[in-house]
Amino acid sequence: MARFVFRLQRVKQVRTIQEAIKKQQWAEANRVLLMAQQKLADLKQEKTDVLAYCNRQADASVRPLAYLYIAKLERMISRQIERVQEAAIAEAAARREWLWARTEKEKLERLEAKHYEEFSYEQLRKEQRILDDMKNHLRV
C-alpha cells in the first residue's frame, strides 16, 4: 500500500519554526511589559511611602528634601509610564505577529489533514476494488 506524503511538509516545518520564534518574541515582549508595569508600581508605592513619611515627620527641616525627592519620583513615574506604553505597543505588535504565524501554521495543518483524508479515502476505494475483483474471480 502506498505511503502518504504531504508535498508541503517542508513549508509546514518552516511555518512551525516561524510560529515558535514569534511566540518566543511575544513572550519576551510580554515579560518586558510586565517588568515595566512592576517598576511603575514600585515607583508609585515609593512615592506613597515618602508622602506618608513626610506627613508623620514633625521636623520641618526634612520636608523640603522629601519634596525634592517626591518631585524626582514624579518625573521618574512619568518616564516609566511612557516606557510602559511603548512596551504595551511592542507587546501588542508581537502578539499580532505570533497569532498571524499560528494561523498560517494551522492552515497548513488543516490542508495536510484534508489531503490525508482524501488519500485514505482513495486507498480504501482501491482496496475495495481489489477485494471486489477477487470476489468476482473466485465465483467463475
Short mmCIF file of N, CA and C in Angstrom, two decimals:
data_model
loop_
_atom_site.label_atom_id
_atom_site.label_comp_id
_atom_site.label_asym_id
_atom_site.label_seq_id
_atom_site.Cartn_x
_atom_site.Cartn_y
_atom_site.Cartn_z
N MET A 1 0.84 -1.18 0.00
CA MET A 1 0.00 0.00 0.00
C MET A 1 0.89 1.24 0.00
N ALA A 2 0.45 2.26 -0.66
CA ALA A 2 1.23 3.48 -0.79
C ALA A 2 1.29 4.22 0.55
N ARG A 3 2.33 5.01 0.69
CA ARG A 3 2.55 5.78 1.90
C ARG A 3 2.13 7.22 1.64
N PHE A 4 1.50 7.84 2.63
CA PHE A 4 1.05 9.22 2.49
C PHE A 4 2.26 10.17 2.54
N VAL A 5 2.31 11.06 1.56
CA VAL A 5 3.36 12.08 1.51
C VAL A 5 2.68 13.43 1.32
N PHE A 6 2.90 14.32 2.27
CA PHE A 6 2.36 15.68 2.17
C PHE A 6 3.41 16.52 1.46
N ARG A 7 3.08 17.01 0.29
CA ARG A 7 4.07 17.72 -0.53
C ARG A 7 4.51 19.05 0.07
N LEU A 8 3.73 19.61 0.94
CA LEU A 8 4.08 20.89 1.56
C LEU A 8 4.67 20.69 2.97
N GLN A 9 5.23 19.52 3.20
CA GLN A 9 5.77 19.21 4.53
C GLN A 9 6.88 20.19 4.93
N ARG A 10 7.75 20.52 4.03
CA ARG A 10 8.85 21.46 4.33
C ARG A 10 8.30 22.85 4.66
N VAL A 11 7.31 23.26 3.90
CA VAL A 11 6.68 24.56 4.17
C VAL A 11 6.03 24.53 5.55
N LYS A 12 5.40 23.43 5.87
CA LYS A 12 4.77 23.28 7.18
C LYS A 12 5.83 23.35 8.28
N GLN A 13 6.96 22.71 8.07
CA GLN A 13 8.04 22.76 9.07
C GLN A 13 8.54 24.18 9.24
N VAL A 14 8.70 24.91 8.14
CA VAL A 14 9.16 26.30 8.22
C VAL A 14 8.13 27.13 8.99
N ARG A 15 6.86 26.94 8.70
CA ARG A 15 5.81 27.70 9.39
C ARG A 15 5.78 27.35 10.88
N THR A 16 6.04 26.11 11.20
CA THR A 16 6.08 25.70 12.61
C THR A 16 7.24 26.39 13.33
N ILE A 17 8.37 26.44 12.68
CA ILE A 17 9.54 27.11 13.27
C ILE A 17 9.27 28.61 13.40
N GLN A 18 8.69 29.20 12.37
CA GLN A 18 8.37 30.63 12.43
C GLN A 18 7.40 30.92 13.57
N GLU A 19 6.42 30.06 13.74
CA GLU A 19 5.43 30.25 14.80
C GLU A 19 6.10 30.17 16.17
N ALA A 20 7.02 29.23 16.34
CA ALA A 20 7.73 29.09 17.62
C ALA A 20 8.58 30.33 17.90
N ILE A 21 9.24 30.84 16.87
CA ILE A 21 10.07 32.05 17.04
C ILE A 21 9.19 33.24 17.41
N LYS A 22 8.08 33.41 16.72
CA LYS A 22 7.18 34.53 17.00
C LYS A 22 6.58 34.42 18.40
N LYS A 23 6.30 33.20 18.82
CA LYS A 23 5.77 33.00 20.16
C LYS A 23 6.82 33.38 21.21
N GLN A 24 8.05 33.03 20.95
CA GLN A 24 9.14 33.37 21.85
C GLN A 24 9.32 34.90 21.91
N GLN A 25 9.25 35.55 20.76
CA GLN A 25 9.37 37.01 20.72
C GLN A 25 8.22 37.67 21.48
N TRP A 26 7.02 37.13 21.34
CA TRP A 26 5.89 37.67 22.08
C TRP A 26 6.08 37.49 23.58
N ALA A 27 6.56 36.31 23.98
CA ALA A 27 6.79 36.06 25.40
C ALA A 27 7.82 37.04 25.97
N GLU A 28 8.86 37.33 25.20
CA GLU A 28 9.87 38.29 25.65
C GLU A 28 9.27 39.69 25.76
N ALA A 29 8.48 40.10 24.78
CA ALA A 29 7.84 41.41 24.83
C ALA A 29 6.86 41.50 26.00
N ASN A 30 6.17 40.41 26.27
CA ASN A 30 5.25 40.36 27.40
C ASN A 30 6.01 40.47 28.72
N ARG A 31 7.16 39.82 28.81
CA ARG A 31 7.99 39.88 30.00
C ARG A 31 8.48 41.31 30.24
N VAL A 32 8.92 41.98 29.17
CA VAL A 32 9.37 43.37 29.27
C VAL A 32 8.23 44.26 29.75
N LEU A 33 7.04 44.05 29.22
CA LEU A 33 5.87 44.83 29.63
C LEU A 33 5.58 44.62 31.11
N LEU A 34 5.57 43.38 31.55
CA LEU A 34 5.29 43.09 32.96
C LEU A 34 6.33 43.70 33.88
N MET A 35 7.60 43.65 33.46
CA MET A 35 8.65 44.26 34.27
C MET A 35 8.48 45.78 34.35
N ALA A 36 8.12 46.42 33.24
CA ALA A 36 7.90 47.86 33.23
C ALA A 36 6.72 48.22 34.12
N GLN A 37 5.66 47.43 34.07
CA GLN A 37 4.50 47.70 34.91
C GLN A 37 4.85 47.52 36.38
N GLN A 38 5.66 46.51 36.68
CA GLN A 38 6.07 46.28 38.07
C GLN A 38 6.93 47.44 38.58
N LYS A 39 7.85 47.93 37.75
CA LYS A 39 8.69 49.05 38.15
C LYS A 39 7.84 50.29 38.39
N LEU A 40 6.84 50.51 37.54
CA LEU A 40 5.93 51.64 37.71
C LEU A 40 5.19 51.52 39.05
N ALA A 41 4.70 50.33 39.34
CA ALA A 41 4.00 50.12 40.60
C ALA A 41 4.94 50.36 41.79
N ASP A 42 6.19 49.92 41.68
CA ASP A 42 7.17 50.15 42.75
C ASP A 42 7.43 51.64 42.96
N LEU A 43 7.56 52.39 41.86
CA LEU A 43 7.79 53.83 41.98
C LEU A 43 6.60 54.53 42.63
N LYS A 44 5.40 54.14 42.24
CA LYS A 44 4.20 54.74 42.84
C LYS A 44 4.11 54.41 44.33
N GLN A 45 4.46 53.18 44.67
CA GLN A 45 4.44 52.78 46.08
C GLN A 45 5.48 53.56 46.87
N GLU A 46 6.66 53.75 46.29
CA GLU A 46 7.71 54.52 46.95
C GLU A 46 7.27 55.96 47.18
N LYS A 47 6.60 56.54 46.19
CA LYS A 47 6.10 57.91 46.34
C LYS A 47 5.09 57.99 47.47
N THR A 48 4.19 57.01 47.53
CA THR A 48 3.20 56.97 48.61
C THR A 48 3.87 56.84 49.96
N ASP A 49 4.89 55.99 50.04
CA ASP A 49 5.62 55.80 51.30
C ASP A 49 6.33 57.09 51.74
N VAL A 50 6.94 57.79 50.80
CA VAL A 50 7.64 59.03 51.13
C VAL A 50 6.65 60.09 51.59
N LEU A 51 5.51 60.18 50.92
CA LEU A 51 4.49 61.14 51.34
C LEU A 51 3.99 60.82 52.75
N ALA A 52 3.77 59.55 53.02
CA ALA A 52 3.32 59.16 54.36
C ALA A 52 4.39 59.49 55.40
N TYR A 53 5.63 59.22 55.07
CA TYR A 53 6.74 59.53 55.98
C TYR A 53 6.81 61.03 56.24
N CYS A 54 6.64 61.81 55.19
CA CYS A 54 6.69 63.27 55.28
C CYS A 54 5.59 63.79 56.19
N ASN A 55 4.42 63.23 56.07
CA ASN A 55 3.29 63.69 56.88
C ASN A 55 3.46 63.31 58.35
N ARG A 56 4.18 62.23 58.63
CA ARG A 56 4.39 61.80 60.01
C ARG A 56 5.49 62.61 60.70
N GLN A 57 6.37 63.21 59.92
CA GLN A 57 7.50 63.93 60.50
C GLN A 57 7.06 65.26 61.10
N ALA A 58 7.53 65.47 62.31
CA ALA A 58 7.26 66.75 62.98
C ALA A 58 8.35 67.77 62.63
N ASP A 59 9.50 67.26 62.25
CA ASP A 59 10.63 68.11 61.92
C ASP A 59 10.42 68.71 60.53
N ALA A 60 10.35 70.01 60.48
CA ALA A 60 10.08 70.70 59.22
C ALA A 60 11.31 70.75 58.30
N SER A 61 12.49 70.47 58.83
CA SER A 61 13.70 70.54 58.01
C SER A 61 13.80 69.37 57.03
N VAL A 62 13.09 68.30 57.29
CA VAL A 62 13.14 67.11 56.42
C VAL A 62 12.22 67.29 55.22
N ARG A 63 11.18 68.04 55.38
CA ARG A 63 10.16 68.16 54.32
C ARG A 63 10.69 68.73 53.01
N PRO A 64 11.50 69.78 52.99
CA PRO A 64 11.97 70.28 51.69
C PRO A 64 12.76 69.23 50.90
N LEU A 65 13.58 68.46 51.61
CA LEU A 65 14.34 67.40 50.93
C LEU A 65 13.40 66.30 50.43
N ALA A 66 12.41 65.99 51.24
CA ALA A 66 11.46 64.96 50.84
C ALA A 66 10.66 65.42 49.61
N TYR A 67 10.29 66.71 49.57
CA TYR A 67 9.54 67.21 48.42
C TYR A 67 10.40 67.22 47.15
N LEU A 68 11.69 67.46 47.30
CA LEU A 68 12.58 67.35 46.14
C LEU A 68 12.63 65.91 45.63
N TYR A 69 12.70 64.99 46.59
CA TYR A 69 12.73 63.57 46.22
C TYR A 69 11.40 63.17 45.58
N ILE A 70 10.29 63.68 46.09
CA ILE A 70 8.97 63.37 45.51
C ILE A 70 8.88 63.92 44.09
N ALA A 71 9.41 65.11 43.87
CA ALA A 71 9.40 65.67 42.51
C ALA A 71 10.21 64.80 41.57
N LYS A 72 11.37 64.31 42.05
CA LYS A 72 12.17 63.40 41.23
C LYS A 72 11.41 62.11 40.94
N LEU A 73 10.73 61.58 41.96
CA LEU A 73 9.93 60.37 41.77
C LEU A 73 8.81 60.61 40.75
N GLU A 74 8.20 61.76 40.78
CA GLU A 74 7.14 62.06 39.82
C GLU A 74 7.68 62.09 38.39
N ARG A 75 8.87 62.65 38.21
CA ARG A 75 9.50 62.62 36.87
C ARG A 75 9.81 61.18 36.46
N MET A 76 10.31 60.41 37.38
CA MET A 76 10.62 59.00 37.08
C MET A 76 9.34 58.24 36.73
N ILE A 77 8.26 58.54 37.45
CA ILE A 77 6.98 57.87 37.19
C ILE A 77 6.46 58.24 35.81
N SER A 78 6.57 59.51 35.43
CA SER A 78 6.08 59.91 34.11
C SER A 78 6.90 59.25 33.00
N ARG A 79 8.22 59.14 33.20
CA ARG A 79 9.05 58.43 32.19
C ARG A 79 8.70 56.95 32.15
N GLN A 80 8.43 56.37 33.32
CA GLN A 80 8.10 54.95 33.37
C GLN A 80 6.74 54.70 32.72
N ILE A 81 5.81 55.63 32.86
CA ILE A 81 4.51 55.48 32.19
C ILE A 81 4.71 55.44 30.68
N GLU A 82 5.60 56.28 30.16
CA GLU A 82 5.90 56.26 28.73
C GLU A 82 6.51 54.93 28.32
N ARG A 83 7.41 54.42 29.15
CA ARG A 83 8.03 53.12 28.85
C ARG A 83 6.99 52.00 28.85
N VAL A 84 6.07 52.06 29.79
CA VAL A 84 5.01 51.04 29.84
C VAL A 84 4.16 51.11 28.58
N GLN A 85 3.84 52.31 28.13
CA GLN A 85 3.03 52.46 26.91
C GLN A 85 3.78 51.92 25.70
N GLU A 86 5.07 52.22 25.61
CA GLU A 86 5.88 51.70 24.50
C GLU A 86 5.96 50.18 24.55
N ALA A 87 6.14 49.64 25.75
CA ALA A 87 6.21 48.18 25.90
C ALA A 87 4.88 47.53 25.56
N ALA A 88 3.78 48.19 25.89
CA ALA A 88 2.46 47.66 25.57
C ALA A 88 2.24 47.63 24.05
N ILE A 89 2.70 48.67 23.38
CA ILE A 89 2.58 48.71 21.92
C ILE A 89 3.43 47.60 21.29
N ALA A 90 4.65 47.44 21.79
CA ALA A 90 5.54 46.39 21.26
C ALA A 90 4.96 45.00 21.54
N GLU A 91 4.37 44.82 22.72
CA GLU A 91 3.78 43.52 23.07
C GLU A 91 2.59 43.22 22.18
N ALA A 92 1.77 44.21 21.91
CA ALA A 92 0.60 44.00 21.05
C ALA A 92 1.03 43.65 19.62
N ALA A 93 2.06 44.31 19.13
CA ALA A 93 2.56 44.01 17.78
C ALA A 93 3.14 42.59 17.74
N ALA A 94 3.89 42.22 18.76
CA ALA A 94 4.46 40.87 18.80
C ALA A 94 3.36 39.81 18.90
N ARG A 95 2.31 40.11 19.66
CA ARG A 95 1.19 39.17 19.78
C ARG A 95 0.49 39.01 18.45
N ARG A 96 0.28 40.12 17.72
CA ARG A 96 -0.35 40.04 16.39
C ARG A 96 0.48 39.19 15.44
N GLU A 97 1.80 39.40 15.45
CA GLU A 97 2.68 38.61 14.58
C GLU A 97 2.62 37.14 14.94
N TRP A 98 2.61 36.84 16.24
CA TRP A 98 2.54 35.44 16.66
C TRP A 98 1.21 34.81 16.25
N LEU A 99 0.11 35.54 16.42
CA LEU A 99 -1.19 35.00 16.03
C LEU A 99 -1.27 34.78 14.52
N TRP A 100 -0.69 35.68 13.75
CA TRP A 100 -0.66 35.50 12.30
C TRP A 100 0.14 34.25 11.95
N ALA A 101 1.31 34.08 12.57
CA ALA A 101 2.15 32.90 12.28
C ALA A 101 1.43 31.62 12.69
N ARG A 102 0.72 31.66 13.82
CA ARG A 102 -0.02 30.48 14.27
C ARG A 102 -1.13 30.15 13.29
N THR A 103 -1.81 31.18 12.79
CA THR A 103 -2.88 30.96 11.81
C THR A 103 -2.33 30.32 10.54
N GLU A 104 -1.18 30.81 10.06
CA GLU A 104 -0.58 30.26 8.85
C GLU A 104 -0.20 28.79 9.07
N LYS A 105 0.34 28.48 10.23
CA LYS A 105 0.70 27.09 10.54
C LYS A 105 -0.55 26.21 10.59
N GLU A 106 -1.60 26.71 11.21
CA GLU A 106 -2.83 25.93 11.32
C GLU A 106 -3.48 25.70 9.96
N LYS A 107 -3.34 26.67 9.06
CA LYS A 107 -3.87 26.48 7.70
C LYS A 107 -3.21 25.27 7.04
N LEU A 108 -1.90 25.20 7.17
CA LEU A 108 -1.19 24.07 6.57
C LEU A 108 -1.54 22.75 7.27
N GLU A 109 -1.75 22.80 8.58
CA GLU A 109 -2.15 21.58 9.28
C GLU A 109 -3.52 21.09 8.81
N ARG A 110 -4.44 22.04 8.61
CA ARG A 110 -5.77 21.65 8.10
C ARG A 110 -5.66 21.11 6.67
N LEU A 111 -4.81 21.74 5.87
CA LEU A 111 -4.61 21.27 4.50
C LEU A 111 -4.03 19.86 4.49
N GLU A 112 -3.08 19.61 5.37
CA GLU A 112 -2.49 18.28 5.45
C GLU A 112 -3.54 17.25 5.88
N ALA A 113 -4.36 17.61 6.85
CA ALA A 113 -5.42 16.70 7.31
C ALA A 113 -6.40 16.40 6.17
N LYS A 114 -6.73 17.42 5.41
CA LYS A 114 -7.64 17.24 4.28
C LYS A 114 -7.02 16.32 3.23
N HIS A 115 -5.76 16.55 2.92
CA HIS A 115 -5.08 15.70 1.94
C HIS A 115 -4.96 14.27 2.45
N TYR A 116 -4.70 14.10 3.74
CA TYR A 116 -4.60 12.76 4.29
C TYR A 116 -5.96 12.05 4.23
N GLU A 117 -7.01 12.80 4.50
CA GLU A 117 -8.35 12.22 4.42
C GLU A 117 -8.66 11.77 2.99
N GLU A 118 -8.32 12.60 2.01
CA GLU A 118 -8.53 12.23 0.61
C GLU A 118 -7.68 11.02 0.24
N PHE A 119 -6.44 11.01 0.72
CA PHE A 119 -5.55 9.88 0.45
C PHE A 119 -6.13 8.59 1.04
N SER A 120 -6.59 8.66 2.28
CA SER A 120 -7.16 7.47 2.94
C SER A 120 -8.40 6.98 2.20
N TYR A 121 -9.23 7.92 1.78
CA TYR A 121 -10.43 7.55 1.05
C TYR A 121 -10.07 6.84 -0.25
N GLU A 122 -9.09 7.39 -0.95
CA GLU A 122 -8.66 6.79 -2.22
C GLU A 122 -8.05 5.41 -1.99
N GLN A 123 -7.30 5.25 -0.94
CA GLN A 123 -6.70 3.94 -0.63
C GLN A 123 -7.79 2.91 -0.31
N LEU A 124 -8.78 3.34 0.44
CA LEU A 124 -9.88 2.43 0.76
C LEU A 124 -10.66 2.04 -0.50
N ARG A 125 -10.83 2.99 -1.41
CA ARG A 125 -11.51 2.68 -2.67
C ARG A 125 -10.73 1.66 -3.48
N LYS A 126 -9.40 1.86 -3.55
CA LYS A 126 -8.56 0.90 -4.29
C LYS A 126 -8.62 -0.48 -3.65
N GLU A 127 -8.55 -0.50 -2.34
CA GLU A 127 -8.61 -1.78 -1.63
C GLU A 127 -9.94 -2.47 -1.87
N GLN A 128 -11.01 -1.69 -1.84
CA GLN A 128 -12.33 -2.27 -2.08
C GLN A 128 -12.44 -2.80 -3.51
N ARG A 129 -11.89 -2.09 -4.48
CA ARG A 129 -11.90 -2.58 -5.87
C ARG A 129 -11.15 -3.91 -5.98
N ILE A 130 -10.02 -4.00 -5.33
CA ILE A 130 -9.24 -5.24 -5.36
C ILE A 130 -10.04 -6.38 -4.74
N LEU A 131 -10.67 -6.11 -3.61
CA LEU A 131 -11.48 -7.15 -2.96
C LEU A 131 -12.66 -7.56 -3.83
N ASP A 132 -13.29 -6.58 -4.49
CA ASP A 132 -14.40 -6.91 -5.39
C ASP A 132 -13.93 -7.74 -6.57
N ASP A 133 -12.76 -7.39 -7.13
CA ASP A 133 -12.22 -8.17 -8.24
C ASP A 133 -11.90 -9.59 -7.80
N MET A 134 -11.34 -9.74 -6.61
CA MET A 134 -11.01 -11.07 -6.11
C MET A 134 -12.29 -11.88 -5.90
N LYS A 135 -13.33 -11.26 -5.40
CA LYS A 135 -14.59 -11.94 -5.16
C LYS A 135 -15.22 -12.37 -6.48
N ASN A 136 -15.17 -11.50 -7.50
CA ASN A 136 -15.75 -11.82 -8.79
C ASN A 136 -14.97 -12.93 -9.50
N HIS A 137 -13.67 -13.00 -9.33
CA HIS A 137 -12.87 -14.02 -9.98
C HIS A 137 -13.01 -15.38 -9.31
N LEU A 138 -13.30 -15.41 -8.05
CA LEU A 138 -13.48 -16.68 -7.34
C LEU A 138 -14.76 -17.36 -7.72
N ARG A 139 -15.79 -16.64 -8.08
CA ARG A 139 -17.07 -17.22 -8.44
C ARG A 139 -17.04 -17.93 -9.79
N VAL A 140 -16.20 -17.50 -10.67
CA VAL A 140 -16.18 -18.04 -12.03
C VAL A 140 -15.62 -19.41 -12.09
#
